[in-house]
Coordinates of C-alpha atoms in Angstrom, one line a residue:
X1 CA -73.4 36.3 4.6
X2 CA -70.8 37.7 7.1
X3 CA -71.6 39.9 10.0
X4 CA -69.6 42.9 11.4
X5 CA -69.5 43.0 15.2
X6 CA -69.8 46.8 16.3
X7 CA -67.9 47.8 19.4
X8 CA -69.1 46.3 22.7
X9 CA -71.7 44.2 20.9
X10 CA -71.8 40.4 21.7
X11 CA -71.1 38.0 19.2
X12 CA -74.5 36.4 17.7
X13 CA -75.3 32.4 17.6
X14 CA -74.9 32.7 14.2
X15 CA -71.3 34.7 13.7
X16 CA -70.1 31.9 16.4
X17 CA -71.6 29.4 13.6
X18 CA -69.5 30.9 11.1
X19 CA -66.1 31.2 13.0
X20 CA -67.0 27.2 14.1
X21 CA -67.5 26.6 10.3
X22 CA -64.0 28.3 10.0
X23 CA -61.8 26.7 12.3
X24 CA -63.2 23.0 11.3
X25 CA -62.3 23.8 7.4
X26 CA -58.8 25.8 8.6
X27 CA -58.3 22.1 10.7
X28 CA -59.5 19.8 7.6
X29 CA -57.4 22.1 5.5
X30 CA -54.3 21.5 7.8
X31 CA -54.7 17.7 7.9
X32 CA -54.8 17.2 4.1
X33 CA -51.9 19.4 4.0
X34 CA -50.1 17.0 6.8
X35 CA -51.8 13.9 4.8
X36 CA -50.1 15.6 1.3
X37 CA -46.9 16.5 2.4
X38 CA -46.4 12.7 4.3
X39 CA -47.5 11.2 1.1
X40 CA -45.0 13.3 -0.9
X41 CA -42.2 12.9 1.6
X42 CA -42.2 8.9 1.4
X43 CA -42.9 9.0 -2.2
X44 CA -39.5 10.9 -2.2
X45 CA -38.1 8.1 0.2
X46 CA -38.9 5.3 -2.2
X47 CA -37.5 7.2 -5.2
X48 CA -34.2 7.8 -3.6
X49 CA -34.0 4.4 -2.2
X50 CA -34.7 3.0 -6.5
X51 CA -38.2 1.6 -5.3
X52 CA -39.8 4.2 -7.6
X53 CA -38.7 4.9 -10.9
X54 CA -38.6 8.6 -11.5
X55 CA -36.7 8.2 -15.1
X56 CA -38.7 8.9 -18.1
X57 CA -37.7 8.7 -21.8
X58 CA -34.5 10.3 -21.0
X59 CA -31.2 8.8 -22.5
X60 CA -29.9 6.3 -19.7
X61 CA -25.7 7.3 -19.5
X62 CA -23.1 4.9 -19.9
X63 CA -22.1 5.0 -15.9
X64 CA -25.6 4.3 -15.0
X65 CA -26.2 1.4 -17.2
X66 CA -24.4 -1.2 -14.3
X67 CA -27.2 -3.9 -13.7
X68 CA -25.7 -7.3 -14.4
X69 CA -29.0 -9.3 -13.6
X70 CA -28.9 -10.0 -17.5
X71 CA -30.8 -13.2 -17.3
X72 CA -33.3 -10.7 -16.3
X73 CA -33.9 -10.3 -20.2
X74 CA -35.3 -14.2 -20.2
X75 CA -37.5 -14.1 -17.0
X76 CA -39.3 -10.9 -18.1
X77 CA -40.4 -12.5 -21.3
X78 CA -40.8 -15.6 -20.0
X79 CA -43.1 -14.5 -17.6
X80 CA -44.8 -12.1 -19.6
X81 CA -45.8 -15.6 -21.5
X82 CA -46.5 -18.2 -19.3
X83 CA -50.0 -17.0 -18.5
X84 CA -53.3 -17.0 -20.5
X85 CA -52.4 -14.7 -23.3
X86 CA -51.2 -17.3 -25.6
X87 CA -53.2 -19.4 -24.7
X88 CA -56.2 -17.4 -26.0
X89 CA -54.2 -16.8 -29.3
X90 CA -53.4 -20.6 -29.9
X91 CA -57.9 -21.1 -29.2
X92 CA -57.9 -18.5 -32.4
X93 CA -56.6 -21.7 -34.7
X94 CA -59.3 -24.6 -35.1
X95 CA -61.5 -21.1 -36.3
X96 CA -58.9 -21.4 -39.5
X97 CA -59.6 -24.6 -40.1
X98 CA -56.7 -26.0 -39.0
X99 CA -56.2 -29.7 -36.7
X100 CA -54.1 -29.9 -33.5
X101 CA -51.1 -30.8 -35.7
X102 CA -51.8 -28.7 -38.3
X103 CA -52.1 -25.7 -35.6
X104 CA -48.4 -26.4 -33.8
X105 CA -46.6 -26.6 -36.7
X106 CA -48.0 -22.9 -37.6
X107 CA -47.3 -22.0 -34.2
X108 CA -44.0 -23.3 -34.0
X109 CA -42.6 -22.0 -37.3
X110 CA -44.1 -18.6 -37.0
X111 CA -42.6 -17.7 -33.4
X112 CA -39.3 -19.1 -34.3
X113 CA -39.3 -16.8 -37.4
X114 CA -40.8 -13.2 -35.3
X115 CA -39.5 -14.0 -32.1
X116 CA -35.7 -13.2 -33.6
X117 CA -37.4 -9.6 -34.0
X118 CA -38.0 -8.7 -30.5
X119 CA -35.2 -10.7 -29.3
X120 CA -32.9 -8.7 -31.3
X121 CA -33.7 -5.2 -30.8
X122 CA -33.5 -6.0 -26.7
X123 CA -30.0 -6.2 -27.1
X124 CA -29.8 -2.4 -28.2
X125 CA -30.9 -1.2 -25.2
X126 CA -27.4 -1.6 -23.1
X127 CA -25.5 -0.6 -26.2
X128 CA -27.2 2.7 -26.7
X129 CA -28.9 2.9 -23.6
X130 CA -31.8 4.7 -25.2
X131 CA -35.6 3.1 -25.3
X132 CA -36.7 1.8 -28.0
X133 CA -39.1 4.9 -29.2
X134 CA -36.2 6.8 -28.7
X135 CA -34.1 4.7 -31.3
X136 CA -37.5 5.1 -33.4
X137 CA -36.3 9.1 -33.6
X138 CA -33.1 8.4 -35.3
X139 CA -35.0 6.6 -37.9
X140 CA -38.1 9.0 -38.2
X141 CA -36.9 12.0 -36.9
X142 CA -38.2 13.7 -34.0
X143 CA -41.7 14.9 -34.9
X144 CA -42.7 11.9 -37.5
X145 CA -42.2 9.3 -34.8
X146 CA -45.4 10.8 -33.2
X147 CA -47.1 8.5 -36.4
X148 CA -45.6 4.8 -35.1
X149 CA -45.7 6.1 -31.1
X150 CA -49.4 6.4 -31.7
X151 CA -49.7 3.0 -33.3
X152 CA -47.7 1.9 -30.7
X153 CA -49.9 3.3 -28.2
X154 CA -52.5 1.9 -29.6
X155 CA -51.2 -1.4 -30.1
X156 CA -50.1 -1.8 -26.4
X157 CA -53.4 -0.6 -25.0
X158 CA -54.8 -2.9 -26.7
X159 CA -52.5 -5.7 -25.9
X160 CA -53.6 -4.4 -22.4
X161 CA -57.4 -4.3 -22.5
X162 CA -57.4 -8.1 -23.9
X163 CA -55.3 -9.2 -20.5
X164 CA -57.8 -7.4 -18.7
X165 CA -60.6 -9.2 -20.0
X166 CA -59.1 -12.8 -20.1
X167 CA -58.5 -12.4 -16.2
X168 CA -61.5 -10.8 -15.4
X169 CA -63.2 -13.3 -17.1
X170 CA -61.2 -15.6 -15.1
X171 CA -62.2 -14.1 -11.5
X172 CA -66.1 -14.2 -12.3
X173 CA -66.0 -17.7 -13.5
X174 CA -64.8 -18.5 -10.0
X175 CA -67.3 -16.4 -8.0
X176 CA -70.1 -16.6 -10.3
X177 CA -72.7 -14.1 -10.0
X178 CA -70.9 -12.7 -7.0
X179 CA -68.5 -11.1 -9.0
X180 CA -69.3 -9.7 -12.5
X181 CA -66.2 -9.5 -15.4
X182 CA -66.3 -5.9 -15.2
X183 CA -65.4 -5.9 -11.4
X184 CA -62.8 -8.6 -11.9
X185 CA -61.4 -6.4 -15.0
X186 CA -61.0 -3.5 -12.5
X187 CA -59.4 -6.0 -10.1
X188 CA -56.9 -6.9 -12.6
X189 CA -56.1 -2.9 -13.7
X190 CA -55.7 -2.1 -10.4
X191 CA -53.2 -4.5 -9.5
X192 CA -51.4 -3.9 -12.5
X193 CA -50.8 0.0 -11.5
X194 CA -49.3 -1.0 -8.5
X195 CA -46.4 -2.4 -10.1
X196 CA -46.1 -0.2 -13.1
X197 CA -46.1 2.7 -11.0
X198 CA -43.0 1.5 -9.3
X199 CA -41.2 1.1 -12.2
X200 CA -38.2 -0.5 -13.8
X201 CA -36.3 -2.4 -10.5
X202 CA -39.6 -3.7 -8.7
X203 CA -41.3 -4.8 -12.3
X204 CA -37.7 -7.0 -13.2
X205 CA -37.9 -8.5 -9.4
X206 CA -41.4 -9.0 -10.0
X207 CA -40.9 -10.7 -13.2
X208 CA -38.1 -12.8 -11.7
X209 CA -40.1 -14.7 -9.9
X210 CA -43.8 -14.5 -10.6
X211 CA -43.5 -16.8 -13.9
X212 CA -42.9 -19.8 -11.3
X213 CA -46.5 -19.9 -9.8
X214 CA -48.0 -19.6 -13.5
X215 CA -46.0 -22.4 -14.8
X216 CA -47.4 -24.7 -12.0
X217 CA -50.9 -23.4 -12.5
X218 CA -51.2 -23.9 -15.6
X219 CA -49.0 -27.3 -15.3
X220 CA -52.2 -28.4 -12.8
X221 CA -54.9 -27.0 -15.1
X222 CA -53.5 -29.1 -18.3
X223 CA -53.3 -32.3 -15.4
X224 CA -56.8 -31.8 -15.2
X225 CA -57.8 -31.3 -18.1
X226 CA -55.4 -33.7 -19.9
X227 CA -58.2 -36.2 -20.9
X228 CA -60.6 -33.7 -22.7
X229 CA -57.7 -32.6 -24.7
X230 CA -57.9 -35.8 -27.1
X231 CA -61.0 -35.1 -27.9
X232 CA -60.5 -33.1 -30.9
X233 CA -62.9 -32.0 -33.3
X234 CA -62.5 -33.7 -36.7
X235 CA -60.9 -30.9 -39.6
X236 CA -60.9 -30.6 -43.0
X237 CA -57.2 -31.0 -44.7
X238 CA -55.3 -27.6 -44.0
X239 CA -55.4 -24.9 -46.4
X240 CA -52.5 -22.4 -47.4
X241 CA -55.2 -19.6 -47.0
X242 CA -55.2 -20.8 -43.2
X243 CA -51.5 -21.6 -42.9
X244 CA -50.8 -18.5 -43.2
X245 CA -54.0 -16.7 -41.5
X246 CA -53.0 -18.2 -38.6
X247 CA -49.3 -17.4 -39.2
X248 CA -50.3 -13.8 -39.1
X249 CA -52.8 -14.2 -35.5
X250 CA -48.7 -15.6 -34.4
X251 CA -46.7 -12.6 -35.5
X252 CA -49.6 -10.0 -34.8
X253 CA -48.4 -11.4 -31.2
X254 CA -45.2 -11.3 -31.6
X255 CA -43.9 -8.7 -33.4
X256 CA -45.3 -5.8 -30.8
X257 CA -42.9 -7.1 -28.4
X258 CA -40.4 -5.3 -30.7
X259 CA -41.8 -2.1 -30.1
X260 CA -40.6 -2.0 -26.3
X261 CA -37.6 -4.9 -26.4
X262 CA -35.4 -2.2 -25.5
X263 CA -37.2 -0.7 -22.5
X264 CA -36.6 -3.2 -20.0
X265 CA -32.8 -3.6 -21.0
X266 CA -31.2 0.3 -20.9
X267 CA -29.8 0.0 -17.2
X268 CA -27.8 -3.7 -18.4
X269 CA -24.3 -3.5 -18.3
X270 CA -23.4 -2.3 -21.9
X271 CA -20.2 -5.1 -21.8
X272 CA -21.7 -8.3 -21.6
X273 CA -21.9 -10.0 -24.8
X274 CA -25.3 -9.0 -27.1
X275 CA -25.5 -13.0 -28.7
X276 CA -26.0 -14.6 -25.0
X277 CA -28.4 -11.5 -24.3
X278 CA -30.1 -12.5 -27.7
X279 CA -30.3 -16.0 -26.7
X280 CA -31.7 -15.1 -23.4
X281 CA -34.6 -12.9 -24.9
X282 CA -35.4 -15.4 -27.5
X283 CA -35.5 -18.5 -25.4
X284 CA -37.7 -16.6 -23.1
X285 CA -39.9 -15.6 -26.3
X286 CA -40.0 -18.6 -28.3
X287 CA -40.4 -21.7 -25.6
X288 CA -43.3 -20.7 -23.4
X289 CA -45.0 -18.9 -25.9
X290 CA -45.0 -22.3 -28.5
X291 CA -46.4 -24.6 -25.6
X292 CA -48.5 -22.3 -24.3
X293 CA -50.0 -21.5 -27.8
X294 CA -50.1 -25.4 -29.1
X295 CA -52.2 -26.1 -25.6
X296 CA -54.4 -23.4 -26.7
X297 CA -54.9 -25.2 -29.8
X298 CA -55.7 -27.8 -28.2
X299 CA -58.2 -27.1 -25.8
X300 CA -59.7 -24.4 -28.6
X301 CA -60.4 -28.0 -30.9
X302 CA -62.0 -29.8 -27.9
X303 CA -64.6 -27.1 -26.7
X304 CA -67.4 -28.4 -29.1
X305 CA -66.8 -32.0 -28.0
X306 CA -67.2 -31.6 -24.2
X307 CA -70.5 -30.2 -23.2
X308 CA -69.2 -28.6 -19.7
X309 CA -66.4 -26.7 -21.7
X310 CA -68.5 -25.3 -24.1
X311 CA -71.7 -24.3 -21.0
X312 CA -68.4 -22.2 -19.8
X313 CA -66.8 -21.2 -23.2
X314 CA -70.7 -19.6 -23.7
X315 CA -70.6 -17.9 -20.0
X316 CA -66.9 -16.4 -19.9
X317 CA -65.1 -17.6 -22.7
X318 CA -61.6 -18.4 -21.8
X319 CA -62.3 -18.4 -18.0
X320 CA -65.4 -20.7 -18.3
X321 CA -63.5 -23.0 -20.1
X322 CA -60.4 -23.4 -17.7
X323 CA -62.8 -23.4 -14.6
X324 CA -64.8 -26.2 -16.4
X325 CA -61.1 -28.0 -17.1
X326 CA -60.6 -27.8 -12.9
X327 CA -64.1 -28.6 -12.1
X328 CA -62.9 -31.8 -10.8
X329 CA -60.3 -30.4 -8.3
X330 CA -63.5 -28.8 -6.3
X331 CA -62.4 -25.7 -4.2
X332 CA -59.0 -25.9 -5.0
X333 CA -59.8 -25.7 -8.8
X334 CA -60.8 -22.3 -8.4
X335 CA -57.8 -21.4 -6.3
X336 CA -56.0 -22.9 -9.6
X337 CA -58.1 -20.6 -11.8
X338 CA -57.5 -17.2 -9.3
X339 CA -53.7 -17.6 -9.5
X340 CA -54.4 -18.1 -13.2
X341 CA -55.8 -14.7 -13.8
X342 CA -53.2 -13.2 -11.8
X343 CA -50.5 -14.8 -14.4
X344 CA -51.7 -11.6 -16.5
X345 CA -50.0 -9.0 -14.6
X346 CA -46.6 -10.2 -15.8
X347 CA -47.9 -9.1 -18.9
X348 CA -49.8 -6.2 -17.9
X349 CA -47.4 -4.6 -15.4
X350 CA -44.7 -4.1 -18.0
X351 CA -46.8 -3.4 -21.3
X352 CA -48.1 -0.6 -18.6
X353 CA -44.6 0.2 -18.2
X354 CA -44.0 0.8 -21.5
X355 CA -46.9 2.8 -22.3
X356 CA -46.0 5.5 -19.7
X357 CA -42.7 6.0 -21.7
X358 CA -44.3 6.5 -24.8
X359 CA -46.4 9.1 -23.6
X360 CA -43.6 11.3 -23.0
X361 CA -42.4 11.0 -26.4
X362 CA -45.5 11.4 -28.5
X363 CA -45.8 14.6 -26.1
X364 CA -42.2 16.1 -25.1
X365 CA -43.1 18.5 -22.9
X366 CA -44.2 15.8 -20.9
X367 CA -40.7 14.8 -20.4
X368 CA -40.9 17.1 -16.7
X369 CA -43.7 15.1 -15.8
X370 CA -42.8 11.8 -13.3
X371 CA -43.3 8.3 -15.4
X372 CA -45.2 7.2 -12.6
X373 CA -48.1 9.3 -12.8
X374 CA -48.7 8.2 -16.3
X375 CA -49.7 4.7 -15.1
X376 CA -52.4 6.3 -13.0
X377 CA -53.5 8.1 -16.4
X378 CA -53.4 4.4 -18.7
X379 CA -55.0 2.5 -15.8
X380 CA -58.1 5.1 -15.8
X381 CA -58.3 4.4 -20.0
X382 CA -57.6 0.9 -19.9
X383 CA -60.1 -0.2 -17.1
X384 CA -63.5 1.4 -19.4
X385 CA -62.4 0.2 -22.5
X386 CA -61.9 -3.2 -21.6
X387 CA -65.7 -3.4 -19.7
X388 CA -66.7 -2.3 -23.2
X389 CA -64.4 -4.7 -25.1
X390 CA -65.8 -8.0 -23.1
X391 CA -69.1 -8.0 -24.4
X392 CA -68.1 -9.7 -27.8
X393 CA -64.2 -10.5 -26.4
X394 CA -63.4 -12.3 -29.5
X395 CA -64.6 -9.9 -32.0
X396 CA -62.8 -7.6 -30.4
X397 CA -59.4 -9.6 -30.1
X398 CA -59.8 -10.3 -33.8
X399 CA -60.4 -6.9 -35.0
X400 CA -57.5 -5.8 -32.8
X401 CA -55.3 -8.7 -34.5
X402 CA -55.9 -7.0 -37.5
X403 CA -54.9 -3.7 -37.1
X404 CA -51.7 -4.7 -35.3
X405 CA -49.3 -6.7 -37.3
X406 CA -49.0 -5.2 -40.3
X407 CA -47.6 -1.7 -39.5
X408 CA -45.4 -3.5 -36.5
X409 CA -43.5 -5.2 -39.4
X410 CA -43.2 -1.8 -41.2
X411 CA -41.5 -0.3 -38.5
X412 CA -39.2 -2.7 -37.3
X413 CA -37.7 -3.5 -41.1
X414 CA -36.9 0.6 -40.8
X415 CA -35.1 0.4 -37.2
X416 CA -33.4 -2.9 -38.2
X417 CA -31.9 -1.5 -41.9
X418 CA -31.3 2.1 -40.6
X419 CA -28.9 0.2 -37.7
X420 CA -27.3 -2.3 -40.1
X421 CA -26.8 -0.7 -42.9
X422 CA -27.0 3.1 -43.0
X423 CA -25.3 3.4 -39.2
X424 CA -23.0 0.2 -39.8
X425 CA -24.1 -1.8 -36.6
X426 CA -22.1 1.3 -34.6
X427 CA -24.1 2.3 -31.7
X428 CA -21.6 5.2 -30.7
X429 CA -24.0 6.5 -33.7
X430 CA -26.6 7.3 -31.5
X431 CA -25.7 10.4 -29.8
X432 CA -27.0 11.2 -26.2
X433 CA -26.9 14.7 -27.2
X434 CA -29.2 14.4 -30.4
X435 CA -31.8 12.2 -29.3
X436 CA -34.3 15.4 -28.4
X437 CA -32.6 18.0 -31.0
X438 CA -34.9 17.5 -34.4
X439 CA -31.8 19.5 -36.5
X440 CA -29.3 16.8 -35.4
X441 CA -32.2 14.0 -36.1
X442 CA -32.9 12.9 -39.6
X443 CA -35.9 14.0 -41.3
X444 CA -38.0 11.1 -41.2
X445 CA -39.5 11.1 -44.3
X446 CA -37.8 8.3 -45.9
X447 CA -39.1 6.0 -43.0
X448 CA -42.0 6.9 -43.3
X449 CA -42.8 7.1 -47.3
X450 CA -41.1 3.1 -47.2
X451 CA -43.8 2.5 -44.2
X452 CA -46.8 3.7 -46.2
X453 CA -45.6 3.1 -49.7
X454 CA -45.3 -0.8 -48.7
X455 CA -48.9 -0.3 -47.9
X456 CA -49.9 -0.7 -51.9
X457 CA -48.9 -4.2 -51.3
X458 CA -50.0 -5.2 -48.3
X459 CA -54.1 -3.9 -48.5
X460 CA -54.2 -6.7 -51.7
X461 CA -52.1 -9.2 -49.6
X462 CA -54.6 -9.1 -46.4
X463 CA -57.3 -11.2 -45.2
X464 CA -59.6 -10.2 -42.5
X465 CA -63.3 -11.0 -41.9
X466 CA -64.3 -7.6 -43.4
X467 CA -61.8 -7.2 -46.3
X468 CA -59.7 -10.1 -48.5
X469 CA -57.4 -8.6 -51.2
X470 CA -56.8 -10.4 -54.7
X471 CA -53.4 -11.7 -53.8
X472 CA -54.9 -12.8 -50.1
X473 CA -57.8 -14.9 -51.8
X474 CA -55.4 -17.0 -53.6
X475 CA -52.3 -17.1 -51.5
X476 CA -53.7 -16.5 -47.7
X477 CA -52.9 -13.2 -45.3
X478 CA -49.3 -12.3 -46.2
X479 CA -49.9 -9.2 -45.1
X480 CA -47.1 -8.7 -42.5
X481 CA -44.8 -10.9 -44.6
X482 CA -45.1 -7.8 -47.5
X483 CA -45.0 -5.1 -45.0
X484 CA -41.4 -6.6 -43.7
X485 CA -40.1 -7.2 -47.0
X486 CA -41.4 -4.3 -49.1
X487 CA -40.7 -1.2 -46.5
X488 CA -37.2 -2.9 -46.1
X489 CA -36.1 -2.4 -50.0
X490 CA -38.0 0.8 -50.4
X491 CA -36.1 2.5 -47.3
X492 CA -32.4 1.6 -49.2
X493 CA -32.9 4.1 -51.6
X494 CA -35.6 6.6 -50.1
X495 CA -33.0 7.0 -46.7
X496 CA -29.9 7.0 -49.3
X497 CA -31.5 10.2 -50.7
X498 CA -32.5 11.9 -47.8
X499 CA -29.3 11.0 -46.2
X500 CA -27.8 13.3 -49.4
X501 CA -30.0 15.9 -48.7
X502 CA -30.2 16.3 -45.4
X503 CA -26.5 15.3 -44.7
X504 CA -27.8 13.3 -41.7

């Protein structure tokens, strides 16, 4: 309680307590606000000088959109492949059933078929220079996109909580007890915020270079491994129910890829010509992602015949199983396996990346709110849910699997007919001016009725561990192949009538 001093009287021991008290908090107060206002000034710095990206969602004009690093378009696939991520899909194959052979022919004529997606809808981005949830609008309109953002959402978190876990596993297999999965998973968030926070420049340099050190780790970790590989488990003959269940595990990874193709090409010179930007997004898809996913196959058919595999398969899955492959190398082994786990972030960073941009569009009044601080905000959601997720890591990546592919078809047959056919390949079609304006945007229903309509046959045509459909038990999971197909020719006619109704 506060004293009053009455004329003449002498201050007590404890008023000069309280005015102590005072001064220290007024001086603490004063040094955050020094600390605060340093931290804000240089954060300014590095936005001005393009470290930072400040940009959101907002429509990228045609005089910014100057970058000509277009080969930039294969090293950011590329090295969001060459790591452990499909590796751990291509393990997912011997569970169908399926031999070595068997397994890289799936592989190889399934990401040759979905990478053409992705690959495709990256070269929109310099044309319109919008991202590619923003393209999303001017097929769903501007409030009925929320439904795909959160899928997407979804989808990329996801994408995001499996990396985390692979290299966390990755980091405890090295240091053993020392170092838990769930510390190495907040290892691996954290230093995936530090490049998603900066944004689009740093995550392309970044990209540039980082796929190098994964290709020669993973070129080491095959070296020693290369013996075990041939000892494959004997298979029964393949079956088209696991053809094509694989087939699906192969576009369930590729066809997400679609959803963002477009953010990390808006700022590419609008000029250079789209089919050598094509061919530089699909080589960067489809050749690291093929040998990467057949050498999962591989090791994935060998783990029950070598003891010390399956001892770390057991203990921390795919990380037990590559430290067991470099067990030979000693020390340097686990140096091999580190750099391994940090092959993720290629991955991670710009999935990150992309998930800050589709929070401002599932939530425009976002829009005033710096991308950056959304990575803080994913990174804090991420890190929890993937501890969780790496008790039963398989499980989990299977049930996400299955959630994933077949409404990622859906929406990319809308976005690919709605820009061929009912906008005529023009991309002066997408105005600047319209993309935040829901009367200038089309209603959205159309996309979505041929998204869910498709829906009545797809559920028959699936086949997951807790639901087969009639058509699945006889043909296999073509699940994604109906979503593609069916939502395509259901759009024609549903878009033609809202077009006529809605006059836009």
């Amino acid at each position: 309680m506060s004293q009053v001093l009455q004329h003449g009287e002498e201050p007590t021991a404890t008023t000069k307590d309280v005015e102590k008290v005072a001064e220290h908090n007024q001086a603490a107060e004063s040094r955050g606000s020094k600390l605060a206002r340093s931290f804000q000034r240089r954060l300014a710095d590095l936005i001005s000088a393009g470290t930072i990206e400040e940009r959101g969602v907002m429509p990228v004009a045609s005089g910014d959109r100057t970058a000509t690093n277009y080969n930039s378009y294969f090293s950011i696939w590329a090295c969001m492949n060459i790591n452990l991520l499909p590796i751990t899909f291509g393990l997912l194959g011997p569970s169908y059933g399926l031999g070595l052979r068997d397994c890289a022919l799936v592989i190889l004529f399934f990401c040759l078929l979905t990478a053409a997606i992705p690959a495709y809808l990256g070269t929109l981005g310099p044309k319109t220079g919008l991202r590619q949830m923003i393209q999303a609008r001017f097929s769903f309109g501007r409030y009925l996109v929320s439904i795909p953002v959160i899928l997407n959402l979804a989808t990329l978190t996801g994408f995001c909580v499996v990396i985390c876990v692979i290299g966390g596993q990755c980091l405890s297999a090295v240091a053993g007890v020392s170092l838990t999965p769930a510390v190495g998973i907040v290892i691996m968030g954290v230093l995936a915020l530090l490049i998603s926070f900066c944004g689009y420049n740093v995550l392309h340099q970044y990209e540039r270079w980082a796929w190098i050190p994964a290709l020669v780790a993973i070129i080491i970790a095959t070296g020693c491994g290369g013996s075990g590989l041939r000892e494959q488990a004997p298979t029964e003959a393949a079956t088209a129910g696991g053809v094509l269940s694989f087939g699906m595990i192969i576009a369930s990874y590729m066809l997400p890829y679609a959803c963002l193709a477009s953010d990390f090409t808006t700022y590419l010179n609008p000029k250079f010509s789209s089919v050598r930007l094509f061919l530089y997004g699909y080589t960067g898809l489809v050749v690291p992602s093929v040998l990467l996913m057949v050498l999962g196959a591989a090791i994935g058919g060998a783990i029950t015949s070598i003891s010390e595999w399956e001892e770390g398969y057991e203990e921390t899955q795919v990380g037990g199983v590559l430290a067991a492959m470099l067990s030979r190398a000693g020390g340097f082994g686990k140096f091999v396996v580190v750099v391994l786990s940090l092959t993720l972030l290629g991955n991670i960073a710009a999935t990150m990346y992309s998930i800050t941009l589709n929070f401002q569009i599932l939530i425009p009044q976002l829009v005033v709110v710096p991308r950056y601080i959304f990575s803080i905000v994913v990174t804090a959601i991420i890190v929890p849910i993937s501890v969780k997720a790496a008790t039963d890591f398989f499980a989990s990546l299977e049930n996400f699997i299955a959630l994933i592919g077949y409404w990622s078809a859906a929406f990319v047959a809308v976005l690919i007919v709605e820009h061929n056919v009912f906008r005529g390949g023009r991309y002066d079609t997408y105005d600047h001016d319209s993309w935040n304006v829901a009367s200038r945007l089309p209603w959205g229903v159309a996309a979505l009725m041929a998204s869910a309509l498709s829906f009545a046959l797809v559920i028959p045509s699936m086949s997951q561990v807790w639901f087969e459909g009639p058509i699945a038990e006889r043909s296999g999971d073509i699940g994604f192949e109906m979503a593609f197909a069916v939502t395509a020719f259901l759009y024609l006619p549903l878009r033609y009538i809202e077009r006529r109704l809605s006059g836009r």
